[in-house]
Tab-separated table of C-alpha atoms in Angstrom:
chain	number	residue	atom	x	y	z
A	1	MET	CA	-170.686	144.857	-18.402
A	2	THR	CA	-168.313	141.616	-18.685
A	3	TYR	CA	-169.368	138.192	-19.473
A	4	SER	CA	-170.970	135.848	-16.900
A	5	GLY	CA	-171.898	132.383	-17.454
A	6	SER	CA	-170.830	130.978	-14.330
A	7	ASN	CA	-171.073	127.621	-16.500
A	8	TYR	CA	-170.930	124.152	-14.813
A	9	ARG	CA	-170.183	120.222	-16.384
A	10	GLY	CA	-171.880	117.661	-14.992
A	11	SER	CA	-172.369	114.334	-15.477
A	12	ALA	CA	-176.133	112.406	-15.022
A	13	SER	CA	-175.734	108.440	-14.704
A	14	VAL	CA	-177.399	107.394	-17.457
A	15	PRO	CA	-177.105	103.119	-17.108
A	16	PRO	CA	-175.905	100.859	-20.001
A	17	ALA	CA	-177.927	98.952	-22.410
A	18	GLY	CA	-178.293	95.373	-20.776
A	19	GLY	CA	-176.408	93.416	-23.572
A	20	GLY	CA	-174.972	96.235	-25.147
A	21	GLY	CA	-177.113	98.046	-27.146
A	22	GLY	CA	-176.613	101.546	-29.254
A	23	GLY	CA	-179.541	103.273	-32.045
A	24	GLY	CA	-179.688	107.157	-32.801
A	25	ALA	CA	-181.593	109.721	-30.809
A	26	ARG	CA	-184.043	109.773	-33.557
A	27	VAL	CA	-186.419	107.118	-32.871
A	28	ALA	CA	-189.705	107.936	-30.438
A	29	ALA	CA	-193.057	106.420	-31.382
A	30	ALA	CA	-195.749	108.846	-31.602
A	31	ALA	CA	-197.517	108.093	-28.241
A	32	THR	CA	-201.133	108.112	-30.192
A	33	GLY	CA	-199.727	105.206	-32.641
A	34	GLY	CA	-198.261	104.833	-35.901
A	35	GLY	CA	-194.914	104.517	-37.004
A	36	PRO	CA	-191.624	106.040	-35.398
A	37	THR	CA	-190.745	109.655	-35.451
A	38	ARG	CA	-187.170	110.763	-34.674
A	39	ARG	CA	-187.787	111.898	-31.649
A	40	GLY	CA	-186.320	111.103	-27.874
A	41	LEU	CA	-185.428	112.447	-24.305
A	42	ILE	CA	-182.986	112.215	-21.585
A	43	GLY	CA	-182.061	113.832	-18.697
A	44	SER	CA	-185.209	114.897	-16.744
A	45	GLY	CA	-187.477	112.914	-14.529
A	46	VAL	CA	-189.842	111.546	-17.339
A	47	GLY	CA	-186.287	110.653	-18.847
A	48	LEU	CA	-185.682	108.486	-16.163
A	49	VAL	CA	-188.522	107.404	-15.534
A	50	ALA	CA	-188.529	105.917	-19.101
A	51	SER	CA	-184.749	104.449	-18.554
A	52	ILE	CA	-185.158	102.469	-15.269
A	53	ALA	CA	-188.109	101.175	-17.456
A	54	ALA	CA	-186.233	100.174	-20.354
A	55	THR	CA	-183.602	98.399	-17.974
A	56	GLY	CA	-185.795	96.384	-15.520
A	57	GLY	CA	-186.366	93.807	-17.543
A	58	GLY	CA	-189.026	91.413	-17.551
A	59	LEU	CA	-192.894	91.150	-18.134
A	60	ALA	CA	-194.765	93.112	-15.647
A	61	VAL	CA	-191.897	95.890	-15.904
A	62	TRP	CA	-192.399	96.518	-19.433
A	63	SER	CA	-196.332	96.570	-18.710
A	64	THR	CA	-196.099	99.345	-16.003
A	65	ALA	CA	-194.244	101.080	-18.562
A	66	ASN	CA	-195.960	101.070	-20.965
A	67	ASP	CA	-199.323	101.881	-18.953
A	68	THR	CA	-196.844	105.206	-17.292
A	69	ASN	CA	-196.873	105.904	-21.368
A	70	THR	CA	-200.344	106.166	-21.723
A	71	ASP	CA	-201.514	107.381	-18.939
A	72	LEU	CA	-198.769	110.086	-18.559
A	73	ASP	CA	-200.587	114.083	-18.881
A	74	ARG	CA	-199.863	115.711	-22.693
A	75	ALA	CA	-200.848	118.611	-22.158
A	76	PHE	CA	-199.150	120.303	-24.588
A	77	ASP	CA	-199.580	120.569	-28.110
A	78	LEU	CA	-196.806	121.321	-30.126
A	79	GLU	CA	-198.361	120.613	-33.292
A	80	GLY	CA	-200.894	123.269	-33.094
A	81	LEU	CA	-198.162	126.128	-32.646
A	82	PRO	CA	-198.178	128.700	-35.914
A	83	GLU	CA	-195.992	126.578	-37.978
A	84	GLU	CA	-194.841	129.496	-40.030
A	85	ASN	CA	-192.561	131.167	-37.223
A	86	ARG	CA	-191.148	127.260	-36.528
A	87	PRO	CA	-187.770	126.678	-37.156
A	88	GLU	CA	-187.246	123.476	-39.658
A	89	PRO	CA	-186.544	120.021	-37.658
A	90	ASP	CA	-183.349	118.783	-37.521
A	91	ARG	CA	-182.239	114.694	-37.104
A	92	ALA	CA	-181.141	115.402	-33.985
A	93	LEU	CA	-182.905	115.884	-30.609
A	94	ASN	CA	-184.082	119.159	-28.786
A	95	LEU	CA	-186.169	118.362	-25.889
A	96	LEU	CA	-187.312	121.588	-23.548
A	97	ILE	CA	-187.457	120.969	-19.626
A	98	ILE	CA	-189.142	123.189	-17.413
A	99	GLY	CA	-189.554	123.812	-14.373
A	100	SER	CA	-192.492	125.503	-13.007
A	101	ASP	CA	-192.752	127.544	-9.886
A	102	ALA	CA	-196.971	126.566	-9.652
A	103	ARG	CA	-197.848	125.192	-6.330
A	104	GLU	CA	-201.388	124.418	-5.450
A	105	ASP	CA	-202.749	127.184	-4.145
A	106	SER	CA	-201.243	129.272	-7.447
A	107	GLU	CA	-203.633	131.091	-9.592
A	108	GLU	CA	-204.019	130.354	-13.262
A	109	GLY	CA	-201.350	132.801	-15.008
A	110	ASP	CA	-199.471	133.345	-11.584
A	111	ALA	CA	-196.767	130.447	-12.340
A	112	ARG	CA	-193.171	131.437	-14.288
A	113	SER	CA	-191.090	129.140	-15.377
A	114	ASP	CA	-188.304	128.895	-12.732
A	115	THR	CA	-185.984	126.525	-14.655
A	116	THR	CA	-185.031	125.866	-18.076
A	117	ILE	CA	-182.873	123.385	-19.573
A	118	VAL	CA	-182.749	122.641	-23.370
A	119	MET	CA	-181.252	119.332	-23.773
A	120	HIS	CA	-179.468	118.732	-26.824
A	121	VAL	CA	-179.178	114.959	-27.902
A	122	ASN	CA	-176.891	114.771	-31.531
A	123	GLU	CA	-178.533	112.054	-33.845
A	124	ALA	CA	-176.164	109.425	-32.703
A	125	GLY	CA	-177.156	109.438	-29.343
A	126	SER	CA	-173.969	109.296	-28.162
A	127	GLU	CA	-173.489	112.676	-26.537
A	128	ALA	CA	-176.400	115.429	-24.797
A	129	TYR	CA	-176.153	119.054	-23.892
A	130	GLY	CA	-178.367	120.654	-21.348
A	131	ILE	CA	-178.031	124.295	-21.509
A	132	SER	CA	-179.898	126.632	-18.842
A	133	ILE	CA	-181.505	129.318	-20.340
A	134	PRO	CA	-181.641	132.252	-16.837
A	135	ARG	CA	-184.585	133.139	-16.647
A	136	ASP	CA	-184.229	136.465	-16.290
A	137	LEU	CA	-182.440	136.857	-19.519
A	138	TYR	CA	-183.599	139.968	-21.884
A	139	VAL	CA	-184.974	138.405	-24.822
A	140	PHE	CA	-187.302	139.023	-27.641
A	141	ILE	CA	-191.344	137.533	-26.403
A	142	PRO	CA	-192.698	136.504	-29.742
A	143	GLU	CA	-196.443	137.979	-30.832
A	144	TYR	CA	-198.958	134.926	-29.813
A	145	ALA	CA	-202.796	135.503	-30.129
A	146	ASP	CA	-203.253	132.642	-27.425
A	147	ALA	CA	-201.024	134.861	-24.837
A	148	GLN	CA	-202.740	136.392	-21.463
A	149	TYR	CA	-201.438	139.562	-22.701
A	150	TYR	CA	-202.303	139.777	-26.747
A	151	PRO	CA	-201.022	142.263	-27.880
A	152	GLU	CA	-199.955	144.644	-25.075
A	153	TYR	CA	-196.934	142.987	-24.029
A	154	THR	CA	-195.946	140.330	-26.868
A	155	GLY	CA	-194.239	141.077	-29.924
A	156	ASP	CA	-191.835	143.270	-27.382
A	157	ASN	CA	-188.578	143.055	-25.361
A	158	ALA	CA	-189.055	141.468	-21.598
A	159	LYS	CA	-187.102	138.581	-19.594
A	160	PHE	CA	-187.729	135.115	-20.286
A	161	ASN	CA	-189.897	133.452	-17.515
A	162	ALA	CA	-192.383	136.521	-18.727
A	163	ALA	CA	-193.525	134.577	-21.814
A	164	TYR	CA	-194.626	131.152	-19.694
A	165	ALA	CA	-196.629	133.796	-17.297
A	166	TRP	CA	-198.255	135.788	-20.246
A	167	GLY	CA	-198.524	132.286	-22.642
A	168	ALA	CA	-197.586	129.089	-20.663
A	169	VAL	CA	-195.088	126.639	-22.156
A	170	PRO	CA	-196.212	127.148	-26.177
A	171	LEU	CA	-195.243	131.367	-25.924
A	172	THR	CA	-191.874	129.633	-24.047
A	173	VAL	CA	-191.705	127.227	-27.006
A	174	LEU	CA	-191.729	130.210	-29.591
A	175	THR	CA	-189.530	132.652	-27.594
A	176	LEU	CA	-187.141	130.208	-27.448
A	177	GLU	CA	-186.905	129.241	-30.596
A	178	ASP	CA	-187.170	132.593	-31.809
A	179	LEU	CA	-184.005	133.692	-29.731
A	180	THR	CA	-181.808	130.510	-31.072
A	181	GLY	CA	-183.618	129.171	-34.165
A	182	VAL	CA	-183.347	126.084	-32.984
A	183	ARG	CA	-186.622	123.379	-33.292
A	184	ILE	CA	-188.084	122.470	-30.244
A	185	ASP	CA	-189.405	118.728	-30.421
A	186	HIS	CA	-190.512	117.921	-26.750
A	187	VAL	CA	-191.597	119.315	-23.662
A	188	VAL	CA	-191.325	117.793	-20.364
A	189	GLU	CA	-192.623	120.255	-17.841
A	190	ILE	CA	-192.552	119.411	-13.721
A	191	ASP	CA	-193.948	121.701	-10.646
A	192	PHE	CA	-192.886	122.046	-7.170
A	193	ALA	CA	-194.906	119.237	-5.958
A	194	GLY	CA	-193.753	116.959	-8.570
A	195	LEU	CA	-189.983	116.974	-8.310
A	196	VAL	CA	-190.571	116.460	-4.369
A	197	GLN	CA	-192.300	113.640	-5.168
A	198	VAL	CA	-189.757	111.617	-7.687
A	199	VAL	CA	-186.766	112.787	-4.962
A	200	ASP	CA	-188.818	111.282	-2.161
A	201	ALA	CA	-189.970	108.290	-4.250
A	202	LEU	CA	-185.904	107.389	-4.528
A	203	GLY	CA	-185.611	107.529	-0.827
A	204	GLY	CA	-183.920	111.251	-1.365
A	205	VAL	CA	-181.024	111.992	-3.081
A	206	THR	CA	-176.819	113.243	-2.171
A	207	MET	CA	-176.426	116.987	-2.834
A	208	ASN	CA	-173.524	118.446	-1.962
A	209	ILE	CA	-173.784	122.001	-0.895
A	210	GLU	CA	-172.087	124.744	-1.639
A	211	ALA	CA	-171.529	127.482	0.656
A	212	ALA	CA	-172.633	130.884	1.047
A	213	ASP	CA	-170.697	133.734	-0.121
A	214	ALA	CA	-172.809	136.113	-0.837
A	215	ASP	CA	-171.794	139.529	1.604
A	216	GLU	CA	-174.718	139.705	3.459
A	217	TYR	CA	-174.939	136.210	3.942
A	218	TRP	CA	-171.577	134.832	4.082
A	219	ASP	CA	-170.972	131.482	5.913
A	220	GLU	CA	-168.222	129.238	5.149
A	221	ASN	CA	-169.421	126.119	6.683
A	222	GLY	CA	-173.375	126.490	4.763
A	223	VAL	CA	-176.250	127.908	3.892
A	224	THR	CA	-179.365	128.805	5.369
A	225	SER	CA	-182.576	128.892	3.502
A	226	ILE	CA	-184.192	132.594	2.957
A	227	HIS	CA	-187.804	130.336	2.500
A	228	GLY	CA	-190.547	129.117	4.734
A	229	GLU	CA	-188.654	127.103	7.468
A	230	HIS	CA	-185.282	129.094	7.058
A	231	ARG	CA	-183.299	125.410	6.835
A	232	TYR	CA	-179.221	125.344	7.646
A	233	PHE	CA	-177.773	122.814	4.577
A	234	GLU	CA	-174.164	122.515	5.874
A	235	VAL	CA	-171.058	122.330	3.450
A	236	GLY	CA	-170.859	119.278	1.524
A	237	PRO	CA	-172.488	115.871	0.636
A	238	ASN	CA	-176.247	116.214	2.376
A	239	GLN	CA	-178.730	113.935	1.953
A	240	LEU	CA	-181.722	115.561	0.940
A	241	ASN	CA	-185.866	114.391	1.168
A	242	GLY	CA	-187.696	116.015	-1.400
A	243	GLU	CA	-188.717	119.033	0.396
A	244	GLU	CA	-185.065	120.165	0.921
A	245	ALA	CA	-183.772	119.582	-2.323
A	246	LEU	CA	-186.575	121.865	-3.576
A	247	ASP	CA	-185.135	124.427	-1.229
A	248	TYR	CA	-181.903	124.346	-1.443
A	249	VAL	CA	-181.755	124.744	-5.403
A	250	ARG	CA	-184.946	127.681	-4.958
A	251	GLN	CA	-181.876	129.947	-2.919
A	252	ARG	CA	-180.067	132.263	-4.746
A	253	LYS	CA	-179.544	135.281	-2.979
A	254	GLN	CA	-176.467	133.549	-1.023
A	255	TRP	CA	-174.190	133.252	-3.611
A	256	ALA	CA	-172.441	136.020	-5.819
A	257	ARG	CA	-173.391	134.098	-8.550
A	258	GLY	CA	-176.987	134.537	-7.770
A	259	ASP	CA	-179.316	133.275	-10.629
A	260	PHE	CA	-176.028	131.357	-12.236
A	261	ALA	CA	-175.364	129.564	-9.120
A	262	ARG	CA	-179.353	128.156	-8.720
A	263	MET	CA	-179.007	127.458	-12.027
A	264	GLN	CA	-175.604	124.599	-11.410
A	265	HIS	CA	-177.334	123.671	-8.243
A	266	GLN	CA	-180.207	122.846	-10.764
A	267	GLN	CA	-178.100	120.676	-13.282
A	268	GLU	CA	-176.256	119.149	-10.075
A	269	LEU	CA	-180.097	118.193	-8.913
A	270	ILE	CA	-180.685	116.172	-12.331
A	271	LYS	CA	-177.461	114.099	-11.823
A	272	ALA	CA	-178.264	113.638	-8.305
A	273	ILE	CA	-181.921	111.980	-8.995
A	274	MET	CA	-180.165	109.786	-11.765
A	275	ASP	CA	-177.681	108.679	-9.212
A	276	SER	CA	-179.895	107.952	-6.546
A	277	ALA	CA	-181.839	105.568	-8.752
A	278	LEU	CA	-178.964	103.895	-9.427
A	279	SER	CA	-177.547	103.739	-6.040
A	280	ALA	CA	-180.976	102.769	-4.342
A	281	GLY	CA	-181.306	99.377	-6.282
A	282	VAL	CA	-184.778	100.756	-8.417
A	283	LEU	CA	-183.116	98.931	-11.520
A	284	THR	CA	-182.089	95.955	-10.223
A	285	ASP	CA	-185.538	94.779	-7.749
A	286	GLN	CA	-188.770	94.949	-9.986
A	287	ASP	CA	-190.671	96.214	-6.772
A	288	ARG	CA	-188.802	99.227	-6.447
A	289	LEU	CA	-189.033	99.795	-10.029
A	290	THR	CA	-192.571	99.255	-10.553
A	291	SER	CA	-193.457	101.864	-7.127
A	292	PHE	CA	-191.196	104.309	-9.323
A	293	ILE	CA	-193.026	104.472	-11.810
A	294	ASP	CA	-196.419	104.172	-10.132
A	295	SER	CA	-195.554	106.552	-7.606
A	296	THR	CA	-193.804	109.679	-10.489
A	297	SER	CA	-195.877	109.154	-13.618
A	298	ASP	CA	-198.465	112.039	-12.431
A	299	ALA	CA	-195.498	113.915	-11.716
A	300	VAL	CA	-195.026	115.446	-14.980
A	301	LYS	CA	-196.993	117.086	-18.322
A	302	VAL	CA	-195.271	115.937	-21.760
A	303	ASP	CA	-196.441	116.988	-25.305
A	304	THR	CA	-199.322	115.193	-27.098
A	305	GLU	CA	-196.196	113.237	-29.721
A	306	PHE	CA	-193.952	111.948	-26.821
A	307	ASN	CA	-193.109	108.533	-26.502
A	308	VAL	CA	-191.673	107.697	-22.835
A	309	VAL	CA	-190.332	103.533	-23.481
A	310	SER	CA	-189.177	103.937	-27.411
A	311	THR	CA	-187.066	107.181	-26.190
A	312	ALA	CA	-185.511	105.277	-23.643
A	313	ILE	CA	-184.374	101.974	-25.580
A	314	ASN	CA	-182.464	103.797	-28.317
A	315	LEU	CA	-180.668	105.939	-25.670
A	316	MET	CA	-179.579	103.240	-23.115
A	317	SER	CA	-176.299	103.187	-24.864
A	318	MET	CA	-175.602	106.532	-23.326
A	319	ARG	CA	-173.310	107.322	-20.602
A	320	SER	CA	-172.457	109.476	-17.744
A	321	ASP	CA	-169.808	111.478	-19.277
A	322	ASP	CA	-171.938	111.878	-22.505
A	323	LEU	CA	-173.831	114.667	-20.467
A	324	VAL	CA	-172.920	117.953	-20.362
A	325	PHE	CA	-174.433	120.732	-19.008
A	326	MET	CA	-173.810	124.267	-19.244
A	327	THR	CA	-175.470	128.147	-19.276
A	328	ALA	CA	-176.391	130.117	-22.302
A	329	PRO	CA	-173.805	132.635	-23.120
A	330	ASN	CA	-174.771	135.978	-22.177
A	331	LEU	CA	-172.989	139.440	-21.101
A	332	GLY	CA	-173.657	139.429	-17.502
A	333	THR	CA	-176.501	141.153	-15.660
A	334	GLY	CA	-177.362	144.604	-16.294
A	335	GLU	CA	-180.441	146.966	-16.215
A	336	GLN	CA	-182.951	147.576	-18.010
A	337	GLY	CA	-186.068	149.376	-17.542
A	338	GLY	CA	-185.436	149.628	-13.793
A	339	GLU	CA	-185.047	146.863	-13.522
A	340	SER	CA	-182.508	143.756	-13.430
A	341	VAL	CA	-181.842	141.610	-15.746
A	342	VAL	CA	-179.673	139.141	-17.801
A	343	VAL	CA	-178.062	140.746	-20.649
A	344	TYR	CA	-178.153	138.368	-24.100
A	345	ALA	CA	-177.010	141.099	-25.996
A	346	GLU	CA	-176.779	144.964	-26.548
A	347	ASP	CA	-178.315	144.967	-29.421
A	348	LEU	CA	-181.205	142.262	-29.659
A	349	ASP	CA	-181.355	142.384	-33.658
A	350	ASN	CA	-178.292	141.623	-33.933
A	351	PRO	CA	-176.583	139.349	-30.849
A	352	GLY	CA	-173.573	138.464	-32.998
A	353	ASP	CA	-171.876	141.958	-32.492
A	354	SER	CA	-172.157	141.201	-28.641
A	355	ASN	CA	-172.285	137.762	-28.081
A	356	PRO	CA	-171.187	136.067	-30.987
A	357	GLU	CA	-170.907	132.886	-28.328
A	358	ALA	CA	-174.252	132.025	-27.718
A	359	VAL	CA	-174.831	132.812	-31.522
A	360	SER	CA	-172.452	130.422	-32.627
A	361	LEU	CA	-173.753	127.801	-29.818
A	362	TRP	CA	-177.263	128.050	-31.366
A	363	GLU	CA	-175.895	127.301	-34.752
A	364	ALA	CA	-173.822	124.561	-33.226
A	365	LEU	CA	-177.266	122.814	-31.885
A	366	ARG	CA	-178.976	123.212	-35.580
A	367	GLU	CA	-175.648	121.796	-37.186
A	368	ASP	CA	-175.478	119.172	-34.722
A	369	ASP	CA	-171.962	120.090	-33.639
A	370	VAL	CA	-172.258	120.968	-30.284
A	371	ALA	CA	-168.833	118.701	-29.329
A	372	ALA	CA	-167.253	121.095	-31.475
A	373	TRP	CA	-168.710	123.802	-30.155
A	374	VAL	CA	-167.504	122.581	-26.961
A	375	ALA	CA	-163.991	122.057	-27.687
A	376	ALA	CA	-163.934	125.904	-29.459
A	377	ASN	CA	-165.102	127.237	-26.397
A	378	PRO	CA	-164.059	125.104	-23.651
A	379	GLU	CA	-164.568	127.874	-20.838
A	380	ALA	CA	-168.396	128.604	-21.911
A	381	ALA	CA	-168.879	125.158	-21.695
A	382	GLY	CA	-167.805	124.522	-17.941
A	383	GLN	CA	-164.625	122.420	-19.055
A	384	GLY	CA	-161.862	124.366	-17.289
A	385	GLU	CA	-163.686	123.323	-13.678
A	386	GLU	CA	-163.410	120.960	-11.296
A	387	GLU	CA	-166.525	119.007	-11.118
């Protein structure tokens, strides 16, 4: 088995603070009131809303942003998770971004986590790292009394996205924390409909389409969707609406890298969304800004303690080159119980023996020293690839 990461280093355009600014990633007042906490956000739909709101200026915009913060769907209570099994908080921010495959006609328990990114922002608020977790990564799923199939399935090894199917966001958080030893501070979830809504509110995004290179789908001129209307995407830069962008980033079979290609394209979409906010003039036009905030505030779900506005203010000094994307180091694809999986380690009880890169990455997150890890592991962090 060989290592297969297909990592990608991208950048998400984060506007500078008006008139300078700085501050760390630690301040984010709890949504329910009281003094500031140490948590924040960057690199998601909510982060985009917050960043735009904070830089737009004007009393009307500020009022709209605060209303948005109040009205967000606060569906996740991380404080209610069993504390005895959770890692200790650290002084950096670790945000879990989930893109679920839930649709309006989905039945409860049918949805899975189609996209999972751990966004780590250092304590100074000057660097951010997005680490994609393969949905087929073979990991340990902890016991969780509120899981749909408890106790039959939890407390055993399975594909990572089974955690979402069995226990939704809470079990996903517990699974990630068990895998990494890293405390998840906040959660942002967006489903398919929400993603379409965000992209369309910006008037579309520009994405650089990758030509299909898998044997059965080879096409040097573009790629054909295997879903729905079977759209054709020509290679190179394309302007996409919400449905088209969603369609493209859901594809995987058309590339030899499979799900790793899909994760790369999802990372690229985050960059495209934030770039589109700049090019569409959302930051400079109060009417567009207010319209965007109004039209996207119901596109996401967050945890009960997350404060959008104060977080944005504290991250305004972060620039595009400060965000680095990568994929969790793994041992490539393999087979387990007749299923194709992404192998995290040959021995899940001792992953350092066969996957020391992953173990050292999680340690770097815990120690808030990811920059040093990237410097020591440039290939794993995608630093050797063209952007």
